[in-house]
Coordinates of C-alpha atoms in Angstrom, one line a residue:
Chain S
X24 CA -191.5 161.1 49.0
X25 CA -194.2 162.4 46.6
X26 CA -192.9 164.6 43.9
X27 CA -194.6 165.9 40.8
X28 CA -193.5 168.6 38.5
X29 CA -196.2 170.2 36.3
X30 CA -194.8 172.0 33.3
X31 CA -197.1 174.5 31.6
X32 CA -195.5 174.9 28.3
X33 CA -197.0 178.1 26.9
X34 CA -195.6 180.1 29.9
X35 CA -192.5 177.9 30.4
X36 CA -193.7 177.6 34.0
X37 CA -193.2 174.8 36.5
X38 CA -195.3 174.2 39.6
X39 CA -195.0 171.2 42.0
X40 CA -196.7 168.9 44.4
X41 CA -194.4 167.6 47.0
X42 CA -195.3 165.5 50.0
X43 CA -194.8 162.5 52.3
X44 CA -196.0 159.0 51.2
X45 CA -196.4 157.9 54.8
X46 CA -198.4 160.8 56.1
X47 CA -200.2 161.2 52.7
X48 CA -199.9 164.9 52.9
X49 CA -198.5 167.3 50.4
X50 CA -197.8 170.9 49.6
X51 CA -198.3 172.6 46.2
X52 CA -195.6 175.0 45.1
X53 CA -196.3 178.0 42.8
X54 CA -199.6 176.9 41.2
X55 CA -200.6 178.6 38.0
X56 CA -204.1 179.8 37.1
X57 CA -203.8 178.4 33.6
X58 CA -204.0 174.9 35.2
X59 CA -206.4 176.1 37.9
X60 CA -207.2 175.1 41.5
X61 CA -209.3 172.1 40.3
X62 CA -206.3 170.7 38.5
X63 CA -204.1 170.6 41.6
X64 CA -207.0 169.3 43.8
X65 CA -207.6 166.5 41.3
X66 CA -203.9 165.7 41.2
X67 CA -203.8 165.4 45.0
X68 CA -206.9 163.3 45.0
X69 CA -205.5 161.1 42.3
X70 CA -202.4 160.5 44.4
X71 CA -204.4 159.9 47.5
X72 CA -202.9 162.7 49.4
X73 CA -204.4 165.7 51.4
X74 CA -203.1 169.1 50.5
X75 CA -201.9 170.8 53.8
X76 CA -200.5 174.1 52.3
X77 CA -199.7 176.2 49.3
X78 CA -196.3 177.6 49.0
X79 CA -195.3 180.4 46.8
X80 CA -191.7 181.4 46.1
X81 CA -192.7 185.0 45.3
X82 CA -195.3 187.4 43.8
X83 CA -195.2 186.4 40.2
X84 CA -195.1 188.9 37.3
X85 CA -195.5 186.8 34.2
X86 CA -198.4 184.5 35.1
X87 CA -201.5 184.7 37.2
X88 CA -201.2 182.6 40.4
X89 CA -204.0 180.5 41.8
X90 CA -202.4 180.0 45.2
X91 CA -205.0 182.1 47.0
X92 CA -208.0 180.2 45.3
X93 CA -206.4 176.8 45.9
X94 CA -205.6 177.5 49.5
X95 CA -209.0 178.9 50.0
X96 CA -210.8 176.0 48.3
X97 CA -209.0 173.4 50.4
X98 CA -209.0 175.5 53.6
X99 CA -205.1 175.5 54.1
X100 CA -202.5 178.2 54.6
X101 CA -201.1 180.2 51.7
X102 CA -197.5 180.8 52.5
X103 CA -195.3 183.7 51.4
X104 CA -192.4 185.4 52.9
X105 CA -193.3 187.8 55.6
X106 CA -191.8 190.8 53.8
X107 CA -194.7 190.7 51.4
X108 CA -196.4 192.5 54.3
X109 CA -199.4 194.6 53.5
X110 CA -198.4 194.9 49.8
X111 CA -200.7 191.9 49.3
X112 CA -204.3 192.9 49.8
X113 CA -205.2 189.4 51.1
X114 CA -204.3 187.3 54.2
X115 CA -201.5 184.8 54.0
X116 CA -199.3 182.9 56.4
X117 CA -196.0 184.7 56.7
X118 CA -192.7 182.8 56.6
X119 CA -189.4 183.8 58.1
X120 CA -185.9 183.0 56.9
X121 CA -184.7 179.5 58.0
X122 CA -188.2 178.7 59.3
X123 CA -188.9 174.9 59.0
X124 CA -192.1 173.4 57.8
X125 CA -192.8 169.7 58.3
X126 CA -195.1 167.6 56.1
X127 CA -194.9 164.0 57.4
X128 CA -191.3 163.0 57.1
X129 CA -190.4 165.9 54.8
X130 CA -188.6 168.9 56.3
X131 CA -188.8 172.1 54.3
X132 CA -186.5 175.0 55.1
X133 CA -187.4 178.5 54.0
X134 CA -184.3 180.3 52.5
X135 CA -184.9 184.0 51.9
X136 CA -183.4 184.6 48.4
X137 CA -184.3 188.2 47.4
X138 CA -183.3 189.5 44.0
X139 CA -185.9 188.7 41.4
X140 CA -188.3 190.3 44.0
X141 CA -187.6 191.4 47.6
X142 CA -189.9 188.7 49.1
X143 CA -188.4 185.8 47.1
X144 CA -187.8 182.5 49.0
X145 CA -186.4 179.2 48.0
X146 CA -187.6 176.0 49.6
X147 CA -184.9 173.5 50.6
X148 CA -186.3 169.9 51.1
X149 CA -185.0 167.0 53.1
X150 CA -186.7 163.6 53.2
X151 CA -185.8 162.7 56.8
X152 CA -186.9 159.1 56.1
X153 CA -183.7 158.9 54.1
X154 CA -181.4 161.6 55.5
X155 CA -181.4 164.9 57.3
X156 CA -179.3 166.2 54.4
X157 CA -181.1 168.3 51.9
X158 CA -182.1 166.6 48.7
X159 CA -183.6 169.2 46.4
X160 CA -184.5 172.9 46.4
X161 CA -187.3 174.8 44.7
X162 CA -185.5 178.0 43.6
X163 CA -188.5 179.9 42.1
X164 CA -187.0 182.7 40.0
X165 CA -183.7 183.0 41.8
X166 CA -181.5 180.3 40.4
X167 CA -182.7 179.0 37.0
X168 CA -181.3 176.4 34.9
X169 CA -178.5 178.1 32.9
X170 CA -179.7 181.5 34.0
X171 CA -181.2 183.6 36.8
X172 CA -184.6 185.4 37.4
X173 CA -184.5 188.9 35.9
X174 CA -184.3 191.8 38.4
X175 CA -186.2 194.4 36.4
X176 CA -189.9 193.6 36.6
X177 CA -191.0 196.6 38.7
X178 CA -194.3 198.2 39.1
X179 CA -192.9 201.6 39.2
X180 CA -194.2 202.4 42.7
X181 CA -191.6 202.4 45.4
X182 CA -194.0 201.3 48.1
X183 CA -194.8 198.2 46.2
X184 CA -191.4 197.5 44.6
X185 CA -189.4 198.1 47.9
X186 CA -186.1 197.9 46.1
X187 CA -185.0 199.1 42.7
X188 CA -183.5 197.1 39.8
X189 CA -179.9 197.8 40.8
X190 CA -180.4 196.6 44.3
X191 CA -182.3 193.6 43.1
X192 CA -179.5 192.5 40.8
X193 CA -177.0 192.8 43.7
X194 CA -179.3 190.9 46.0
X195 CA -179.9 188.2 43.4
X196 CA -176.1 187.7 43.1
X197 CA -175.7 187.5 46.9
X198 CA -178.8 185.2 47.4
X199 CA -177.5 182.7 44.9
X200 CA -173.8 182.7 45.7
X201 CA -174.2 183.0 49.5
X202 CA -177.3 181.0 50.1
X203 CA -177.8 178.5 47.3
X204 CA -174.3 177.8 46.0
X205 CA -173.2 176.9 49.5
X206 CA -175.5 173.8 49.4
X207 CA -174.0 170.4 48.7
X208 CA -173.5 170.2 44.9
X209 CA -175.7 167.1 44.5
X210 CA -178.7 169.1 45.7
X211 CA -181.2 169.1 42.8
X212 CA -182.6 172.5 41.5
X213 CA -186.3 172.9 40.6
X214 CA -187.0 176.3 39.1
X215 CA -190.2 178.1 38.5
X216 CA -189.3 178.8 34.9
X217 CA -187.6 177.2 32.0
X218 CA -187.6 177.3 28.2
X219 CA -189.3 180.3 26.6
X220 CA -190.2 182.1 29.8
X221 CA -189.4 185.7 29.7
X222 CA -188.6 185.8 33.5
X223 CA -185.1 184.4 32.6
X224 CA -182.7 185.5 29.9
X225 CA -181.5 184.1 26.7
X226 CA -179.4 181.4 28.4
X227 CA -182.4 179.9 30.1
X228 CA -182.4 176.2 29.5
X229 CA -185.4 174.2 28.1
X230 CA -184.7 171.6 30.8
X231 CA -186.7 172.2 34.0
X232 CA -184.2 170.8 36.5
X233 CA -180.5 170.7 37.3
X234 CA -178.2 170.5 40.3
X235 CA -176.3 173.0 42.5
X236 CA -173.1 171.6 41.2
X237 CA -174.0 171.9 37.5
X238 CA -175.1 175.5 37.9
X239 CA -172.0 176.4 40.0
X240 CA -169.9 175.2 37.1
X241 CA -171.7 176.3 34.1
X242 CA -174.4 179.1 34.9
X243 CA -173.1 181.8 32.7
X244 CA -174.5 185.0 34.6
X245 CA -172.9 183.4 37.8
X246 CA -169.6 182.8 36.1
X247 CA -169.1 186.6 36.0
X248 CA -166.3 187.7 38.2
X249 CA -168.4 189.8 40.6
X250 CA -171.8 191.3 41.3
X251 CA -171.3 194.3 39.1
X252 CA -170.3 192.2 36.1
X253 CA -173.2 189.8 36.9
X254 CA -175.7 192.8 36.8
X255 CA -174.4 193.9 33.4
X256 CA -174.4 190.4 32.0
X257 CA -178.0 189.8 33.2
X258 CA -179.2 193.1 31.7
X259 CA -177.5 192.4 28.4
X260 CA -178.8 188.9 28.0
X261 CA -182.4 189.5 29.2
X262 CA -185.3 188.7 27.0
X263 CA -188.0 191.3 26.2
X264 CA -190.2 192.2 29.1
X265 CA -193.1 189.8 29.7
X266 CA -196.2 191.2 28.2
X267 CA -198.5 192.8 30.7
X268 CA -196.4 192.1 33.7
X269 CA -197.6 195.1 35.7
X270 CA -201.2 194.0 35.4
X271 CA -200.4 190.4 36.3
X272 CA -198.3 191.4 39.3
X273 CA -201.1 193.7 40.4
X274 CA -203.6 190.8 40.1
X275 CA -201.2 188.6 42.2
X276 CA -200.9 191.3 44.9
X277 CA -204.8 191.5 45.0
X278 CA -204.7 195.1 43.8
X279 CA -206.8 194.2 40.7
X280 CA -209.5 191.8 40.2
X281 CA -208.7 188.5 38.3
X282 CA -210.2 188.2 34.9
X283 CA -213.3 186.1 35.1
X284 CA -212.3 182.5 33.9
X285 CA -213.7 181.6 30.5
X286 CA -215.0 185.1 29.9
X287 CA -214.7 184.2 26.2
X288 CA -216.2 180.8 25.6
X289 CA -215.0 179.2 22.4
X290 CA -217.0 178.7 19.3
X291 CA -218.8 175.4 19.1
X292 CA -217.9 173.3 15.9
X293 CA -221.3 174.3 14.5
X294 CA -220.6 178.0 15.0
X295 CA -217.1 177.6 13.5
X296 CA -218.5 175.8 10.5
X297 CA -221.1 178.6 10.1
X298 CA -218.3 181.2 10.3
X299 CA -216.3 179.4 7.7
X300 CA -219.3 179.0 5.4
X301 CA -219.8 182.8 5.6
X302 CA -216.2 183.4 4.4
X303 CA -214.0 183.3 7.6
X304 CA -210.7 181.5 7.5
X305 CA -209.5 179.1 10.1
X306 CA -206.1 180.2 11.5
X307 CA -204.4 177.3 13.1
X308 CA -201.5 178.4 15.4
X309 CA -200.2 175.0 16.3
X310 CA -196.8 173.8 15.2
X311 CA -196.6 172.8 11.5
X312 CA -195.9 169.2 12.2
X313 CA -199.0 168.9 14.3
X314 CA -201.1 171.0 11.8
X315 CA -200.0 168.6 9.1
X316 CA -201.5 165.6 10.9
X317 CA -205.0 167.1 10.9
X318 CA -206.7 170.4 10.6
X319 CA -210.0 172.1 9.6
X320 CA -210.6 172.2 5.8
X321 CA -209.0 175.3 4.3
X322 CA -207.1 176.2 7.5
X323 CA -204.0 178.4 7.4
X324 CA -201.1 177.5 9.6
X325 CA -199.3 180.3 11.4
X326 CA -197.3 178.9 14.3
X327 CA -197.8 180.7 17.6
X328 CA -195.0 182.9 18.8
X329 CA -196.0 185.5 21.4
X330 CA -193.5 188.0 20.2
X331 CA -194.5 188.3 16.6
X332 CA -197.7 186.2 15.7
X333 CA -199.7 189.4 15.0
X334 CA -196.8 190.9 12.9
X335 CA -196.4 187.9 10.8
X336 CA -200.2 187.7 10.3
X337 CA -200.2 191.4 9.2
X338 CA -197.4 190.8 6.8
X339 CA -199.0 187.8 5.1
X340 CA -202.8 188.1 5.3
X341 CA -205.2 190.9 4.4
X342 CA -206.5 192.8 7.4
X343 CA -210.1 192.4 6.1
X344 CA -210.1 188.6 6.8
X345 CA -212.5 187.2 9.4
X346 CA -210.8 184.6 11.5
X347 CA -211.6 181.7 13.7
X348 CA -208.5 180.7 15.8
X349 CA -207.4 177.1 16.6
X350 CA -204.7 176.5 19.2
X351 CA -203.2 173.5 21.1
X352 CA -204.8 174.7 24.3
X353 CA -207.6 177.1 25.2
X354 CA -205.2 179.6 26.7
X355 CA -202.9 179.7 23.7
X356 CA -206.0 180.1 21.3
X357 CA -207.3 182.9 23.6
X358 CA -203.9 184.7 23.7
X359 CA -203.6 184.4 19.9
X360 CA -207.1 185.8 19.4
X361 CA -206.2 188.8 21.6
X362 CA -202.9 189.4 19.8
X363 CA -204.6 189.3 16.4
X364 CA -207.5 191.6 17.5
X365 CA -205.0 194.1 18.9
X366 CA -203.4 194.3 15.5
X367 CA -206.6 194.9 13.8
X368 CA -207.8 191.5 12.6
X369 CA -211.5 190.6 13.0
X370 CA -211.3 187.5 15.1
X371 CA -214.8 185.9 15.5
X372 CA -213.5 183.6 18.3
X373 CA -211.5 180.5 18.9
X374 CA -212.6 176.9 18.3
X375 CA -213.6 175.8 21.9
X376 CA -212.0 172.5 22.8
X377 CA -209.7 172.8 19.8
X378 CA -209.4 170.3 17.0
X379 CA -210.5 167.4 19.2
X380 CA -213.9 169.0 19.7
X381 CA -214.2 169.5 15.9
X382 CA -213.4 165.8 15.3
X383 CA -215.7 164.6 18.1
X384 CA -218.5 166.5 16.4
X385 CA -217.9 164.4 13.3
X386 CA -216.6 167.4 11.2
X387 CA -214.2 166.7 8.3
X388 CA -210.4 166.9 8.9
X389 CA -207.8 167.5 6.3
X390 CA -204.1 166.6 6.3
X391 CA -201.1 168.2 4.7
X392 CA -198.6 165.9 3.2
X393 CA -195.0 166.2 4.6
X394 CA -191.7 165.2 3.0
X395 CA -188.3 165.0 4.5
X396 CA -185.4 166.6 2.6
X397 CA -183.7 163.2 2.0
X398 CA -186.9 161.9 0.2
X399 CA -187.3 165.2 -1.5
X400 CA -183.8 164.9 -3.0
X401 CA -184.6 161.6 -4.5
X402 CA -187.8 162.8 -6.0
X403 CA -187.0 166.4 -7.1
X404 CA -188.5 165.6 -10.6
X405 CA -191.9 165.0 -9.2
X406 CA -192.4 168.5 -7.8
X407 CA -192.6 172.1 -8.6
X408 CA -190.5 173.6 -5.8
X409 CA -191.6 176.7 -4.0
X410 CA -189.2 178.7 -1.8
X411 CA -191.2 180.6 0.9
X412 CA -188.2 182.7 2.2
X413 CA -187.1 186.2 1.3
X414 CA -185.3 187.2 -1.8
X415 CA -181.9 187.6 -0.1
X416 CA -182.1 184.2 1.4
X417 CA -183.1 182.8 -1.9
X418 CA -180.1 184.5 -3.5
X419 CA -177.8 183.1 -0.9
X420 CA -178.7 179.5 -1.8
X421 CA -181.8 177.7 -3.0
X422 CA -182.7 174.3 -4.4
X423 CA -182.3 174.3 -8.2
X424 CA -185.4 175.3 -10.1
X425 CA -187.3 176.5 -7.1
X426 CA -189.8 179.4 -7.6
X427 CA -189.5 182.2 -5.1
X428 CA -192.8 183.0 -3.2
X429 CA -192.0 184.9 0.0
X430 CA -194.5 184.2 2.8
X431 CA -195.6 187.8 2.8
X432 CA -196.6 187.6 -0.8
X433 CA -198.2 184.2 -0.9
X434 CA -201.7 185.3 -0.3
X435 CA -201.7 187.4 -3.5
X436 CA -199.1 185.5 -5.4
X437 CA -200.8 182.1 -5.0
X438 CA -203.2 182.9 -7.9
X439 CA -200.5 183.5 -10.4
X440 CA -198.2 180.6 -9.4
X441 CA -197.7 178.6 -12.5
X442 CA -197.6 175.1 -11.2
X443 CA -198.9 172.0 -12.7
X444 CA -198.9 168.8 -10.7
X445 CA -197.5 168.5 -7.2
X446 CA -195.9 171.4 -5.3
X447 CA -193.2 171.1 -2.5
X448 CA -192.9 174.2 -0.3
X449 CA -189.8 174.8 1.8
X450 CA -188.3 177.7 3.9
X451 CA -185.4 177.7 6.4
X452 CA -187.2 175.3 8.7
X453 CA -190.9 174.8 8.2
X454 CA -192.8 177.8 9.8
X455 CA -193.1 180.0 6.7
X456 CA -193.4 177.1 4.4
X457 CA -196.4 175.7 6.4
X458 CA -198.2 179.0 5.9
X459 CA -197.4 179.1 2.2
X460 CA -198.4 175.5 1.8
X461 CA -201.7 176.0 3.6
X462 CA -202.4 179.0 1.3
X463 CA -201.6 177.0 -1.8
X464 CA -203.7 174.2 -0.6
X465 CA -206.8 176.5 -0.6
X466 CA -206.1 176.9 -4.3
X467 CA -206.7 173.2 -4.7
X468 CA -203.0 172.5 -5.5
X469 CA -201.5 169.2 -4.5
X470 CA -199.0 170.4 -1.8
X471 CA -196.3 168.8 0.2
X472 CA -194.5 170.6 3.1
X473 CA -190.8 170.0 3.4
X474 CA -189.8 169.3 7.0
X475 CA -186.5 170.7 8.0
X476 CA -186.2 173.1 5.0
X477 CA -183.0 174.6 3.9
X478 CA -181.3 174.2 7.3
X479 CA -181.7 170.4 6.9
X480 CA -180.8 170.5 3.3
X481 CA -177.6 172.5 4.0
X482 CA -176.6 170.2 6.9
X483 CA -176.5 167.3 4.5
X484 CA -174.4 169.3 1.9
X485 CA -177.0 168.9 -0.8
X486 CA -176.5 171.1 -3.8
X487 CA -177.6 174.7 -3.8
X488 CA -177.8 177.4 -6.4
X489 CA -176.4 180.8 -5.5
X490 CA -176.9 184.1 -7.3
X491 CA -174.7 187.1 -7.3
X492 CA -175.7 190.1 -5.3
X493 CA -178.6 192.0 -6.9
X494 CA -178.5 195.6 -8.1
X495 CA -178.6 197.9 -5.1
X496 CA -182.0 198.6 -3.9
X497 CA -183.2 201.6 -2.1
X498 CA -181.8 201.9 1.4
X499 CA -183.9 200.1 4.1
X500 CA -186.3 198.4 1.7
X501 CA -187.9 195.8 3.9
X502 CA -187.6 192.1 3.5
X503 CA -187.2 191.8 -0.3
Chain X
X3 CA -167.6 194.4 22.7
X4 CA -167.7 196.8 19.9
X5 CA -166.4 200.4 19.9
X6 CA -169.2 201.5 17.5
X7 CA -172.0 203.5 19.1
X8 CA -175.3 202.8 17.5
X9 CA -178.0 205.3 16.9
X10 CA -180.7 202.7 17.5
X11 CA -181.0 199.2 18.8
X12 CA -183.3 196.5 17.4
X13 CA -183.5 193.3 19.6
X14 CA -184.9 190.8 17.2
X15 CA -184.0 187.8 19.2
X16 CA -186.8 185.3 19.5
X17 CA -188.6 186.6 16.4
X18 CA -189.6 184.1 13.6
X19 CA -188.5 184.8 10.0
X20 CA -188.9 187.1 8.2
X21 CA -189.7 189.6 11.1
X22 CA -185.9 190.4 11.9
X23 CA -185.3 191.8 8.4
X24 CA -188.7 193.3 8.1
X25 CA -188.3 195.2 11.4
X26 CA -184.6 196.1 10.5
X27 CA -185.9 197.5 7.3
X28 CA -188.5 199.6 9.1
X29 CA -185.9 200.9 11.6
X30 CA -183.3 201.8 8.9
X31 CA -185.9 203.7 6.9
X32 CA -186.5 205.9 9.9
X33 CA -182.8 206.7 10.3
X34 CA -180.7 209.3 8.4
X35 CA -178.1 208.0 5.9
X36 CA -174.9 207.4 7.7
X37 CA -176.6 206.5 11.0
X38 CA -176.1 203.1 12.6
X39 CA -178.6 200.4 13.6
X40 CA -177.5 197.7 16.0
X41 CA -179.4 194.5 15.5
X42 CA -179.5 191.4 17.7
X43 CA -180.6 188.1 16.1
X44 CA -180.5 184.6 17.3
X45 CA -181.6 182.7 14.2
X46 CA -178.6 180.4 13.2
X47 CA -179.1 181.2 9.6
X48 CA -178.7 184.9 10.2
X49 CA -174.9 184.5 10.2
X50 CA -174.9 184.5 6.5
X51 CA -178.4 185.6 5.5
X52 CA -178.5 188.9 7.4
X53 CA -175.3 190.2 5.7
X54 CA -176.8 189.2 2.4
X55 CA -179.9 191.2 3.2
X56 CA -177.8 194.3 4.2
X57 CA -176.0 194.1 0.9
X58 CA -179.2 193.7 -1.2
X59 CA -180.9 196.7 0.4
X60 CA -178.1 199.1 -0.2
X61 CA -176.9 199.4 3.3
X62 CA -173.5 198.8 4.8
X63 CA -172.5 196.2 7.3
X64 CA -170.0 197.9 9.6
X65 CA -169.5 195.1 12.0
X66 CA -170.6 191.6 12.9
X67 CA -170.0 189.8 16.2
X68 CA -171.2 186.7 18.0
X69 CA -172.9 187.6 21.4
X70 CA -172.1 185.8 24.6
X71 CA -175.2 183.7 24.2
X72 CA -174.5 182.6 20.7
X73 CA -176.8 185.3 19.1
X74 CA -175.4 187.6 16.4
X75 CA -174.8 191.3 16.7
X76 CA -174.8 193.3 13.5
X77 CA -174.0 197.0 13.1
X78 CA -175.7 198.3 9.9
X79 CA -175.1 201.8 8.5
X80 CA -177.9 203.2 6.5
X81 CA -176.9 203.7 2.9
X82 CA -177.6 206.8 0.8
X83 CA -181.2 207.1 -0.3
X84 CA -181.6 206.6 -4.0
X85 CA -184.6 208.6 -5.3

């Protein structure tokens, strides 16, 4: 068997290439546009296999599919359950429940598992060179690891949605308990989503595979006593709606044009340098630990989080700043730039090719010193400590002698910070502290970022200073 | 499950600090004194830090529970406004 799982982290999305080593033929399952048709074609070429079809479990609502383009480019069928019907404005090869698809020695059985969407199918795979028994199943957004696909991503048009949220929840329960949980418990589960994906709920695991047995025993939504309790549980534990899901779903149905790829080419290192020279700041949205290893001179670090990146930027930085965005990947940088623009920042663009393009152009890179809490404890006398959390957190326990400089006040407060010598900045983990450290570093201070922050400090039972409750402030005053 | 009925719900799960308290502060300001805001948070430090914030801001923590998914559920009554 040929089996490849491609995890696309920013969307918590998994796509697959599965095929037969003897026949040298393979299917791609649920390809994502962020990776693109070329990626899957290159993978297939690299493995020396011919693609013979593109399978989709359903019409996706939280990422743009490239199944049509991939199938078209290779000239192979694009398979979807037949109940998609004419809701999709493009031709596809319709599948029926229990239909068998053969690729070399692999036998793939279509199992209609409506719930997340009405046309949702799972693909049960047997490698007949080993056994006629099923080996693994692509569950799409029906059964997820620790969770289930949400039933509430509707377009608000009955003709396109077919069944409503309530019916979808009931169908999801039946599909999983009556079609998937009846499979042998050793059958491996490969879902379409994991981790931070908003198609699942808060119990969605960061692990992108499981088994039927494990999920039957420990999947919380499915441990509910009946379909009604399941529906309530799923609703109460769902995450916020994926951003823009109506538009994405409309694109995947062919109702809307796809955004042109690369419609916003990145800034070249030369352009980025010129922007910085004219007073723009580099906003680096990569994780602090990665930022610390190397970044553009003077860059600020604000870790990407779709739900609140723009809010945290608005809290901490003046709206008048011109920005150049740096991300781990092109798509994260583009999304960060969009989110920041929507909230009123002037984003000149993102650094095309990210930091590696910057380095390749021979531009200078700065690092940020990091220190672990154990080392910090042994060298407290060497540092002025800065606590980047809020006043109430500081009051509840801080490291002795630390100065309070909440992340939202650091841009203005940095000037007045009375610190000679080296400064060590901490917060609860290292997200806020990395922002404050990067701000202080622009003031030419010698700065170290404390990795793990107060959470790590407390875990080790290192000493903290507490202060009594402060005098009552006005009701609802935000954040301290 | 709580018997308290909230006047407004804030789902702050998945937000990075300090957005949960910033957003809770904004929501409380838009409520009348005595009204209740229900806040969902999943930051582990929230267990102790969120009640400290409620206390410091002159509001009242009516109830605190742990949700089925390990997140926290806080019911906060808006305090009297001090002019």
